[in-house]
Coordinates of C-alpha atoms and ligand atoms in Angstrom, one line a residue:
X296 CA 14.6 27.4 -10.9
X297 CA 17.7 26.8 -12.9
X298 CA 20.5 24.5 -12.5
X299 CA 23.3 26.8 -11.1
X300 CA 26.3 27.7 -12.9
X301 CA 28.5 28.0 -10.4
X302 CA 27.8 24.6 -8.1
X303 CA 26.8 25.0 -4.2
X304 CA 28.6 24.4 -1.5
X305 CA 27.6 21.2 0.7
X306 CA 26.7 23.8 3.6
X307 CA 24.1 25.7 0.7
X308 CA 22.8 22.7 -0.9
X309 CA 21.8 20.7 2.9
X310 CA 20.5 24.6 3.7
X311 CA 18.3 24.5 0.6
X312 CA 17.1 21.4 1.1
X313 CA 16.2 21.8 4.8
X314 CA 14.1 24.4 3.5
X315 CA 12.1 22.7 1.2
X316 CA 11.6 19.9 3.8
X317 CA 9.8 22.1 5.9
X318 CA 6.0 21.0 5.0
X319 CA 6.4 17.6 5.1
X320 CA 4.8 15.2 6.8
X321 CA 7.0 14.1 10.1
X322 CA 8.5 10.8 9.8
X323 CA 9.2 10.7 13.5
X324 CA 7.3 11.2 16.8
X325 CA 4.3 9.2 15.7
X326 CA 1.2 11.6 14.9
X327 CA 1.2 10.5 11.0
X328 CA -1.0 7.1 11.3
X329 CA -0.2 6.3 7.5
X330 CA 2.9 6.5 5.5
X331 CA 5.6 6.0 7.7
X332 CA 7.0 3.3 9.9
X333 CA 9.4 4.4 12.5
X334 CA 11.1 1.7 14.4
X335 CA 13.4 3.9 16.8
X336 CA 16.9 5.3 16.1
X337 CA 19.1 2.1 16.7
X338 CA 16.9 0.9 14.0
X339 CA 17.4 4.0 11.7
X340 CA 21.4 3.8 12.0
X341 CA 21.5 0.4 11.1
X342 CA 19.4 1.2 8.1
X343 CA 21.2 4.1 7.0
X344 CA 24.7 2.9 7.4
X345 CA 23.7 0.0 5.2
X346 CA 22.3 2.4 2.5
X347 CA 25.2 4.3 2.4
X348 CA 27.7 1.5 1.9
X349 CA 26.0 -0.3 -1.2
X350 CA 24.1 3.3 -2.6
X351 CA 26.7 3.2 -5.8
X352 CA 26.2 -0.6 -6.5
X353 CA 24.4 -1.6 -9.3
X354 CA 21.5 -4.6 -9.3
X355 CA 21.3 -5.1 -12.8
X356 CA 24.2 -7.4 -12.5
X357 CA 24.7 -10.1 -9.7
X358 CA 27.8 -11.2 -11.2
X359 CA 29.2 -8.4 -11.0
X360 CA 28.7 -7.5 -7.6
X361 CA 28.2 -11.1 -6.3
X362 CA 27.3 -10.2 -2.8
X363 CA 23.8 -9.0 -4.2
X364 CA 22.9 -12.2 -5.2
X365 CA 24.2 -13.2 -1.5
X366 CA 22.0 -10.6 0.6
X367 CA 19.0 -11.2 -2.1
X368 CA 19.2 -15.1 -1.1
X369 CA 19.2 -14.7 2.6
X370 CA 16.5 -12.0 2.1
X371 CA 14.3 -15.0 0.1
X372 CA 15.1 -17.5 2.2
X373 CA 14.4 -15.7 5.7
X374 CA 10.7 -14.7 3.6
X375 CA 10.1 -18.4 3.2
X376 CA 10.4 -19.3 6.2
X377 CA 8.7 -17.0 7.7
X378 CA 5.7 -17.5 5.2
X379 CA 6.1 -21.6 5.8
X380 CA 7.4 -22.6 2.2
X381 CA 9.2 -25.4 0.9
X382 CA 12.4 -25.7 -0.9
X383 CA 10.4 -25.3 -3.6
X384 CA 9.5 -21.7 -2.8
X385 CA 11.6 -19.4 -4.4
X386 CA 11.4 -15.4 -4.8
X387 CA 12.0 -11.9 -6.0
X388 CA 12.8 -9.0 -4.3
X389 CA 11.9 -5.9 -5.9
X390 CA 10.9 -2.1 -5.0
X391 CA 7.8 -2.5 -3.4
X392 CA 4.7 -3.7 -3.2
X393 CA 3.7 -2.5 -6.2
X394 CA 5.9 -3.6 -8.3
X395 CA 5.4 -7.5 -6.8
X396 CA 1.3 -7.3 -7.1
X397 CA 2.3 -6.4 -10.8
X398 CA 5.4 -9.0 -11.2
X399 CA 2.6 -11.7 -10.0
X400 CA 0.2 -10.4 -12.6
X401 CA 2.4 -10.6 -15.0
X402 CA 3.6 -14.3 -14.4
X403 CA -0.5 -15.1 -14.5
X404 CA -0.9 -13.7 -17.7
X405 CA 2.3 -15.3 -18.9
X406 CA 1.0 -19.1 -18.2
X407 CA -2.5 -18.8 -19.1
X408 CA -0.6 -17.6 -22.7
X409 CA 1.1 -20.8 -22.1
X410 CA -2.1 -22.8 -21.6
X411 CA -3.9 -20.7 -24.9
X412 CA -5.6 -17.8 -22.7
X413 CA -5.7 -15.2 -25.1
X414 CA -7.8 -12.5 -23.2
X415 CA -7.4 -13.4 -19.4
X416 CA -9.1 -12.3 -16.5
X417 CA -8.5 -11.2 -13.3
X418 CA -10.9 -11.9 -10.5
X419 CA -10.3 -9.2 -8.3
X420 CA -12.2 -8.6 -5.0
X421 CA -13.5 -4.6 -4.4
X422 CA -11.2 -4.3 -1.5
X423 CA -7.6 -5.7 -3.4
X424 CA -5.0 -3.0 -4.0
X425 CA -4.9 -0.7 -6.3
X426 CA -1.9 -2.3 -7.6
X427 CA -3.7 -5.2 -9.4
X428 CA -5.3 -2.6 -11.7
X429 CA -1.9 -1.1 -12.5
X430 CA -0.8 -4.8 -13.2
X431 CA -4.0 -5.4 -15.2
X432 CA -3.8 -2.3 -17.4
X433 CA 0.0 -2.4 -18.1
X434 CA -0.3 -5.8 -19.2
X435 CA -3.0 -6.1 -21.1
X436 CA -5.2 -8.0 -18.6
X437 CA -9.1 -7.4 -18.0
X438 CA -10.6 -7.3 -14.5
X439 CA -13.4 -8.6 -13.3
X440 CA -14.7 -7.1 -9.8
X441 CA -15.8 -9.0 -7.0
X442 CA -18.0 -8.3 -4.7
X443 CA -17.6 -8.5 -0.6
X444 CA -19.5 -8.9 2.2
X445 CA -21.0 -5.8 3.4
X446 CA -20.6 -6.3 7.0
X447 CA -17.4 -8.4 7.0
X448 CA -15.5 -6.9 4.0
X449 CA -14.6 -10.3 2.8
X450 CA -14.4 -11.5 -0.5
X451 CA -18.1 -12.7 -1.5
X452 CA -17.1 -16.5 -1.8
X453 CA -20.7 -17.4 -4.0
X454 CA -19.5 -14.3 -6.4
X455 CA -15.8 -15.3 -7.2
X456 CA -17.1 -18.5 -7.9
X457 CA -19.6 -17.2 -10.3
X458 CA -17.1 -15.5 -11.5
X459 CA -14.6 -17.8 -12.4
X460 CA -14.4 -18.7 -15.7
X461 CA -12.4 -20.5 -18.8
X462 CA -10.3 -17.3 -19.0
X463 CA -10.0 -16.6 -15.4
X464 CA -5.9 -16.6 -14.9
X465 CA -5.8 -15.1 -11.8
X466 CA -7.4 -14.8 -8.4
X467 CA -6.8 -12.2 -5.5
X468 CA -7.0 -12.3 -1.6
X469 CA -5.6 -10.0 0.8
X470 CA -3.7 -10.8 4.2
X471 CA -4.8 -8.5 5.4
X472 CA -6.9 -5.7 2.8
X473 CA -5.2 -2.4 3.5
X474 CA -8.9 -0.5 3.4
X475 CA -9.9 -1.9 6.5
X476 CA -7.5 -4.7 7.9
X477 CA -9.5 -7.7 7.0
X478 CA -8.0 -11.5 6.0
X479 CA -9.8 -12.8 2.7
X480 CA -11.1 -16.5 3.3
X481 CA -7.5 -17.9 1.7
X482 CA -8.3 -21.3 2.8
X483 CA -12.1 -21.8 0.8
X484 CA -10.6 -19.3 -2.1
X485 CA -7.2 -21.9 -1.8
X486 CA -9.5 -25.0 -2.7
X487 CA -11.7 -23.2 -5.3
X488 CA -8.6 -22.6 -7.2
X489 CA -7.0 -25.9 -7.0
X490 CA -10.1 -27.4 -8.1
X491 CA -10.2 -25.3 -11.2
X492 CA -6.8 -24.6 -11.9
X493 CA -6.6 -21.4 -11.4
X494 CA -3.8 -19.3 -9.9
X495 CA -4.2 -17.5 -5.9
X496 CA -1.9 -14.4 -5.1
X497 CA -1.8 -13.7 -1.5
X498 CA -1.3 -10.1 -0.9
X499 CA 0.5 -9.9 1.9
X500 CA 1.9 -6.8 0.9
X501 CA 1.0 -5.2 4.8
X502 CA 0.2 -8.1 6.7
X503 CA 2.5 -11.2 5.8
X504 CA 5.3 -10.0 7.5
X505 CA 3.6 -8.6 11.1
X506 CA 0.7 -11.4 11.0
X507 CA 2.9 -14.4 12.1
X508 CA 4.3 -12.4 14.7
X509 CA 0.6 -11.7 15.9
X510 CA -0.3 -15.3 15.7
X511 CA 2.5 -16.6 17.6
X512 CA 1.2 -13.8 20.4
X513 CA -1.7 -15.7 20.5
X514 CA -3.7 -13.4 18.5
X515 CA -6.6 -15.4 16.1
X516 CA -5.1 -15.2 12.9
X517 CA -6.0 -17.3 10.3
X518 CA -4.0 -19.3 8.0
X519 CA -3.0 -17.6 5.0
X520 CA 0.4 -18.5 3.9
X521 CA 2.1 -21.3 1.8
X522 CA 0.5 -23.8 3.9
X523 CA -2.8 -23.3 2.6
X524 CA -3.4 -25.4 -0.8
X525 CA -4.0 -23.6 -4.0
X526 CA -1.8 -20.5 -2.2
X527 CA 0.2 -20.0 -5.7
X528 CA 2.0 -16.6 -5.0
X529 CA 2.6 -13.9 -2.2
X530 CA 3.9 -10.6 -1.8
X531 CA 5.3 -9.1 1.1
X532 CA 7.0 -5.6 1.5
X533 CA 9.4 -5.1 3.9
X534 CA 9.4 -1.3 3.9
X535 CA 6.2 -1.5 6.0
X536 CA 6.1 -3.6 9.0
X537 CA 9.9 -4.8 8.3
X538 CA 11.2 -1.3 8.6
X539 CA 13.5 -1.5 6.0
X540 CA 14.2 1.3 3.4
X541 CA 11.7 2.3 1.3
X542 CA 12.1 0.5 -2.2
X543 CA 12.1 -3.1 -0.3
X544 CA 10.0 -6.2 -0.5
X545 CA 9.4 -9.5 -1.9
X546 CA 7.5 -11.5 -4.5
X547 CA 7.4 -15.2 -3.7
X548 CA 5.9 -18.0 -6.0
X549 CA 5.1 -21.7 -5.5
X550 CA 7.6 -22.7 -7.5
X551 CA 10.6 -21.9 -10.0
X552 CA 8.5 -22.5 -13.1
X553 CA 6.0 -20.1 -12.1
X554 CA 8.5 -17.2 -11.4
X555 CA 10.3 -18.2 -14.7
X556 CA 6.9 -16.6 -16.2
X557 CA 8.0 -12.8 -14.2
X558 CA 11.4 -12.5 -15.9
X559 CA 12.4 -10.8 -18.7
X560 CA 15.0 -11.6 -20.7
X561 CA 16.1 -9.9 -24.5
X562 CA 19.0 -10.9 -26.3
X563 CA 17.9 -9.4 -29.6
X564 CA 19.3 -6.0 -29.8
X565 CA 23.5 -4.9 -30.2
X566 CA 24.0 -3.8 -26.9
X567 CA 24.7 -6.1 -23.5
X568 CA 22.2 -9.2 -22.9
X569 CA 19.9 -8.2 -20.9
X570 CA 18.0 -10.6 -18.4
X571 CA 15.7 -9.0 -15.4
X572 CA 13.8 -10.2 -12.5
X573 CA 11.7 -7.1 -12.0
X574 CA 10.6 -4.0 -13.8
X575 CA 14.0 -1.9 -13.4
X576 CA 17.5 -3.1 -14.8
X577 CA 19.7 -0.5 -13.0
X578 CA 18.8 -0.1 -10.0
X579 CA 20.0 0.9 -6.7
X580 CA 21.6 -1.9 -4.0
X581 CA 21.1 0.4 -1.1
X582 CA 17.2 -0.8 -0.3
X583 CA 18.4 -5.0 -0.7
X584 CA 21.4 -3.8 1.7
X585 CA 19.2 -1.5 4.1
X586 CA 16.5 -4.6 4.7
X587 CA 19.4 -7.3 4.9
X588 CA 20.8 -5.2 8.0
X589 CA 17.2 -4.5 9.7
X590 CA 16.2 -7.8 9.0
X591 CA 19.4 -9.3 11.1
X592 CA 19.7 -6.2 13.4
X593 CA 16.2 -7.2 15.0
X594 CA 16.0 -10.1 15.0
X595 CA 12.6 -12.6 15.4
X596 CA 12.7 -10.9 19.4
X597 CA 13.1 -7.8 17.8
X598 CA 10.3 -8.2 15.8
X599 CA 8.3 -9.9 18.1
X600 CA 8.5 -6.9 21.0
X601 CA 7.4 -4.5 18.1
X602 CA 4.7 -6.7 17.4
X603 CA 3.3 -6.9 21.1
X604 CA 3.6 -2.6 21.0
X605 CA 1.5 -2.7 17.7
X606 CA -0.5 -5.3 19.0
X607 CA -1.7 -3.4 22.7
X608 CA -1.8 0.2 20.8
X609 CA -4.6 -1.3 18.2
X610 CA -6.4 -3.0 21.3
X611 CA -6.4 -0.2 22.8
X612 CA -7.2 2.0 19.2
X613 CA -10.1 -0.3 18.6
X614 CA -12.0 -0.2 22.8
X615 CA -11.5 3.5 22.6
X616 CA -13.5 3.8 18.9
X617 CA -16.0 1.6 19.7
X618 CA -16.4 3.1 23.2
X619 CA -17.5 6.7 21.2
X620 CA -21.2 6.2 20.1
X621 CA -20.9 8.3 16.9
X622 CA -18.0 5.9 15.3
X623 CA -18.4 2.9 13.8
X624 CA -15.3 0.5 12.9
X625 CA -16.0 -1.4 9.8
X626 CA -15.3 -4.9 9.6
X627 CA -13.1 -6.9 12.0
X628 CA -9.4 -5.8 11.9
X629 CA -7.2 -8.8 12.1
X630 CA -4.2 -5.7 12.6
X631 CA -3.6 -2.0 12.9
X632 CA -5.7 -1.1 9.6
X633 CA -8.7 0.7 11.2
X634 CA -11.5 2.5 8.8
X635 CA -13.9 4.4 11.0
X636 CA -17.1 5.1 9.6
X637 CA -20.0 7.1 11.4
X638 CA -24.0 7.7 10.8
X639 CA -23.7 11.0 12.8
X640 CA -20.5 13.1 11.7
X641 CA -19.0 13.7 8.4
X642 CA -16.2 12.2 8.2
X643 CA -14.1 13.9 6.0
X644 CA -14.4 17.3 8.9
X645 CA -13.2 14.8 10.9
X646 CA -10.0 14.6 9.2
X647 CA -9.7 18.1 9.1
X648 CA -10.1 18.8 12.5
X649 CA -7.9 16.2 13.5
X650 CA -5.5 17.7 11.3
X651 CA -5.6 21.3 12.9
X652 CA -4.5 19.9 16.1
X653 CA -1.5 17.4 14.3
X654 CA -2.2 13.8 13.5
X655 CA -2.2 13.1 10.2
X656 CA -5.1 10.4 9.1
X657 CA -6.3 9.2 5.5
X658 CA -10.1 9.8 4.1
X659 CA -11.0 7.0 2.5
X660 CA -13.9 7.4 -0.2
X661 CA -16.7 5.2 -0.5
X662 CA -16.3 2.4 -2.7
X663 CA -18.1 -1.0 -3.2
X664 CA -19.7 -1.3 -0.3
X665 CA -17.6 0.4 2.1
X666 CA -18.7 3.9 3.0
X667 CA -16.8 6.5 3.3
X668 CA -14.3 6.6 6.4
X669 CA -11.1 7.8 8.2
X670 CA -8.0 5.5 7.9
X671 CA -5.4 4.5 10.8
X672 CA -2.7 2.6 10.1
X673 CA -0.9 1.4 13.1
X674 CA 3.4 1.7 13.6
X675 CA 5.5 1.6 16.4
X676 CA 5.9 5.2 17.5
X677 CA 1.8 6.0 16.9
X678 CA 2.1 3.0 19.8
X679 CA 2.5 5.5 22.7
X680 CA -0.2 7.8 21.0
X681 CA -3.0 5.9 21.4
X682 CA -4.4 7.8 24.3
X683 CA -4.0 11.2 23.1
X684 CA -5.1 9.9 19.9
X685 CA -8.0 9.0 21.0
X686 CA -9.0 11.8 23.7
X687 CA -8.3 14.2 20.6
X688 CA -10.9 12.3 18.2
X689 CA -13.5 12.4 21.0
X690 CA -12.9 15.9 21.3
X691 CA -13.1 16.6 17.2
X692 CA -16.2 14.0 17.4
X693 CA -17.6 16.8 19.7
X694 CA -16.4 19.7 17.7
X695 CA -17.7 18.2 14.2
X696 CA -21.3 17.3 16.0
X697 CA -21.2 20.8 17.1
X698 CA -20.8 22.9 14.1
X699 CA -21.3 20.7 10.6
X700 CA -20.2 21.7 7.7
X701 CA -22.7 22.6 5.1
X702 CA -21.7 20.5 2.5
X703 CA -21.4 21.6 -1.1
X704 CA -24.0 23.5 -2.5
X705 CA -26.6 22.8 -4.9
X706 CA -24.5 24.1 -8.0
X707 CA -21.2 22.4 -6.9
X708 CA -23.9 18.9 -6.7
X709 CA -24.8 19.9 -10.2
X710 CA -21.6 20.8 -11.7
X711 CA -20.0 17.4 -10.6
X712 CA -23.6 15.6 -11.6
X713 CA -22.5 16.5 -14.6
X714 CA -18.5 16.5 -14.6
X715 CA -17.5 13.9 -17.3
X716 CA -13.7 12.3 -17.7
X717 CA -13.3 14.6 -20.3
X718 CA -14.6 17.6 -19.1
X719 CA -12.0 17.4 -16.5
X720 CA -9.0 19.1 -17.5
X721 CA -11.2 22.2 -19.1
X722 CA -13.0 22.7 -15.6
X723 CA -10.5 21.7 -13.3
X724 CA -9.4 25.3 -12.1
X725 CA -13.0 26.2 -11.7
X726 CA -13.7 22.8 -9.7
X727 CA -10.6 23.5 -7.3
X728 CA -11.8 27.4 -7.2
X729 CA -15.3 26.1 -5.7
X730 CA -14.3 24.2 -3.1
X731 CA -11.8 27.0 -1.7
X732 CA -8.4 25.7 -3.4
X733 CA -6.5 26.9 -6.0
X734 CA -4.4 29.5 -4.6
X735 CA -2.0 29.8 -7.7
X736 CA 1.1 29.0 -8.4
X737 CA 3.0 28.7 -5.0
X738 CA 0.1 29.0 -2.8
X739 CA -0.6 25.5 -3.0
X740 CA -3.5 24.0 -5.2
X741 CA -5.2 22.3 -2.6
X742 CA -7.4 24.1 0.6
X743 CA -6.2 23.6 3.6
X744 CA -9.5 22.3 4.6
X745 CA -10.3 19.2 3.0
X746 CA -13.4 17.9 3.7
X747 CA -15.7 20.0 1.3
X748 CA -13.2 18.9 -2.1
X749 CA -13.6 15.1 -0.4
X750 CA -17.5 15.3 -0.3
X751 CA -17.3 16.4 -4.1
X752 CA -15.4 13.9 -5.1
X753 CA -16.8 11.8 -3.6
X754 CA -20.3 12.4 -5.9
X755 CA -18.3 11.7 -9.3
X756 CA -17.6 8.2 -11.1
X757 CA -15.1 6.5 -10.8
X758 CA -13.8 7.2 -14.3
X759 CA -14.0 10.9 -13.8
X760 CA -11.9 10.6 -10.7
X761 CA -9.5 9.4 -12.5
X762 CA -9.3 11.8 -14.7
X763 CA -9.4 14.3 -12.3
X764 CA -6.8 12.3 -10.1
X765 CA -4.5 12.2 -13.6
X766 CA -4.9 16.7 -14.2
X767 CA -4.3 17.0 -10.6
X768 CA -1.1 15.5 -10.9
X769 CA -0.4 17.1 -14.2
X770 CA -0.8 21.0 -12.6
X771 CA 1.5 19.3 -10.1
X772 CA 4.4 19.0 -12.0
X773 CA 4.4 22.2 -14.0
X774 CA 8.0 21.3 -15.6
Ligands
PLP150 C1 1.0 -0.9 0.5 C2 0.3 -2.0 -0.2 C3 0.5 -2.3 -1.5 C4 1.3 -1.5 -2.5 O1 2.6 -1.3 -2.0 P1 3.6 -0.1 -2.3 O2 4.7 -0.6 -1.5 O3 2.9 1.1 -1.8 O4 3.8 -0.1 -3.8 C5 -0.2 -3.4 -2.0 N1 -1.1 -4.1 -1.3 C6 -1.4 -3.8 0.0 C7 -2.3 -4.6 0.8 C8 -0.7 -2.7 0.6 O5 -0.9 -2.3 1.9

């Protein structure tokens, strides 16, 4: 593919790109538990008009475009609130939840510099986001893991404290853990960090927002927000249960000298002064502008109704799994984050044959404690599906039980036995060939049966994942 000389008409170029949308995964309709969040049309319109009005408006400058700093405020101020702050609480927005689990890593490692930290630590629980990690290796900061309870999946309260230690700058809990929808103990991991002076980062990344919704519909949520001591720093995205545009959520800290320790700011070089809040300088308005409008299209009823829908579809989700004596749901989901585990049928088939007959669902690998399991995260158009869901999954249960796969064989055990991080880019092709993928160029490297490349990689270390994870994405993007 070449840049055209000649440039498209607007007919050819939406033609092209209708094409090449063909594979993706629907964002509508509600089969995809994962990925998307689909709030209805009004809700879409709203969104998309908004995106369109501020797409050619620049965030790098507030004073430039002065309503930024306007719609940002409001933004911060309704994510207070909602989150039970004080004046004193003040915020970021950024472009996702990513970037505010790093932003908050970053501020940590900023004031235990402040304090003479020179290595600092991380204590992060087996089930925090991936995102923490990201944070920790981009800036320089070492992790140290933390176990959780086997059967509960929270953080293991005797190990952080063991843990903790005069270089410890940061602590992690999760409200709620993506994995498998579970609340951290904020309030006991709240008091151990006042008492040693440490700092607590709520992720709240998928829960913060939809929680307090599920709380005030009388659901037993615990506290986890700014009114729990020692709470030093949340994130919340609004992309996910907010249903604003992807590229939206917030970062907010105790107070205005702990943000301070986020920005960036550089005056030495001869171009313009440069000052940030997050990790881009130019960047597009359209995601601040897109969440502004959903935030005040909806409404707290708005919210609230979608809520209730999420709310009855997991209830429902979670009877209907347990009811099927070959699944197993891990822990106690506080929302719609459901890992299902079983003794009796591989899970990873599972996926697959759920795939062949249209819902999409995420294989989870075992890690830390948590065995290996199928994902279902819980939006408002998978609301309706929850009985076809769930007569489907009985019906691949039976299927799976039926006719098991055999599983890799002895050599494909051996070869990843032995498959080291830096093996992996010289036997990759062979690796993918084994397991049925690899179909070359444009046939797609993956099979379109997952389940046997799951259960290998499944075997390896985490460090040879990786790597493999890293050449995988480096055949992807052949340019
Ligand atoms: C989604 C998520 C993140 C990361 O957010 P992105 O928006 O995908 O960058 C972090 N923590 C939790 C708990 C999440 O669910």
């Amino acid at each position: 593919m070449a840049m055209p000389q000649q440039g498209m008409s607007t007919d050819e170029v939406f033609a092209r790109l209708d094409e090449y949308r063909q594979d993706d995964l629907p964002v509508k309709g509600g089969r995809a538990w994962g990925f998307v969040y689909d709030a209805g049309p009004e809700v879409d319109a709203v969104k998309q008009r908004a995106v369109v009005t501020y797409l050619g408006k620049n965030g790098l400058d507030p004073t430039v475009f002065p309503s930024l700093e306007r719609l940002e405020n409001d933004i911060l101020a309704i994510a207070r609130d909602h989150l039970n702050g004080g004046e004193e609480v003040v915020g970021t927005f950024t472009s996702g939840g990513t970037e505010s689990c790093m932003l908050a890593v970053k501020a940590a490692r900023e004031r235990g510099r402040a304090k003479g930290i020179e290595e600092p630590e991380l204590l992060l629980p087996v089930t925090a986001h991936a995102a923490f990690h990201k944070g920790a290796r981009y800036f320089g900061v070492k992790v140290v893991p933390v176990a959780v309870d086997p059967e509960s999946f929270m953080v293991d309260l005797a190990d952080l404290e063991a843990k903790l230690g005069p270089s410890t700058v940061l602590m992690v809990g999760s409200a709620a853990g993506y994995a498998h929808g579970v609340i951290d103990p904020i309030e006991a991991m709240g008091k151990l960090a006042k008492e040693r002076d440490v700092l607590l980062h709520v992720d709240g990344c998928i829960g913060a927002w939809l929680l307090p919704f599920l709380a005030e519909l009388g659901e037993d949520i615990p506290p986890f927000d700014f009114r729990v001591p020692g709470v030093t720093s949340i994130s919340m995205d609004l992309h996910k249960y907010a249903y604003a545009p992807k590229g939206s959520s917030v970062l907010l800290f105790r107070d205005a000298e702990l943000r301070r320790h986020s920005y960036f700011a550089c005056a030495g070089w001869t171009g313009y002064s440069v000052v940030n809040t997050t990790m881009q300088s130019t960047k597009s308005a359209a995601p601040l502008a897109g969440a502004w409008a959903v935030l005040h299209y909806l409404g707290h009823e708005g919210y609230r109704k979608l809520a209730a829908s999420i709310r009855d579809a997991t209830r429902a989700l979670l009877e209907g799994i347990e009811a099927q004596e070959d699944l197993r749901i891990l822990g106690a989901p506080k929302m719609g984050l459901i890992a299902i585990a079983s003794d009796t049928v591989e899970v990873f088939q599972l996926c697959d044959a759920l795939a062949a007959r249209g819902w999409y669902v995420q294989p989870q690998l075992a890690y830390g404690g948590s065995p290996k399991n199928v994902h279902l995260m819980v939006e408002p158009a998978n609301a309706r599906m929850a009985e076809p869901f769930l007569a489907d999954l009985a019906e691949c249960v039976r299927e799976v039980k039926a006719s098991p796969a055999e599983g890799p064989n002895e050599m494909l055990v051996q070869a990843a036995k032995m498959l080291t991080p830096e093996m992996v880019e010289q036997r990759f092709d062979e690796l993918i060939a084994m397991v049925g993928g690899g179909g070359g160029e444009e046939g797609g490297m993956l099979p379109k049966e997952r389940a046997g490349l799951n259960a290998v990689i499944d075997m390896l270390s985490t460090e040879t994942k990786e790597a493999l994870l890293k050449e995988f994405m480096s055949k992807l993007y052949r340019a």
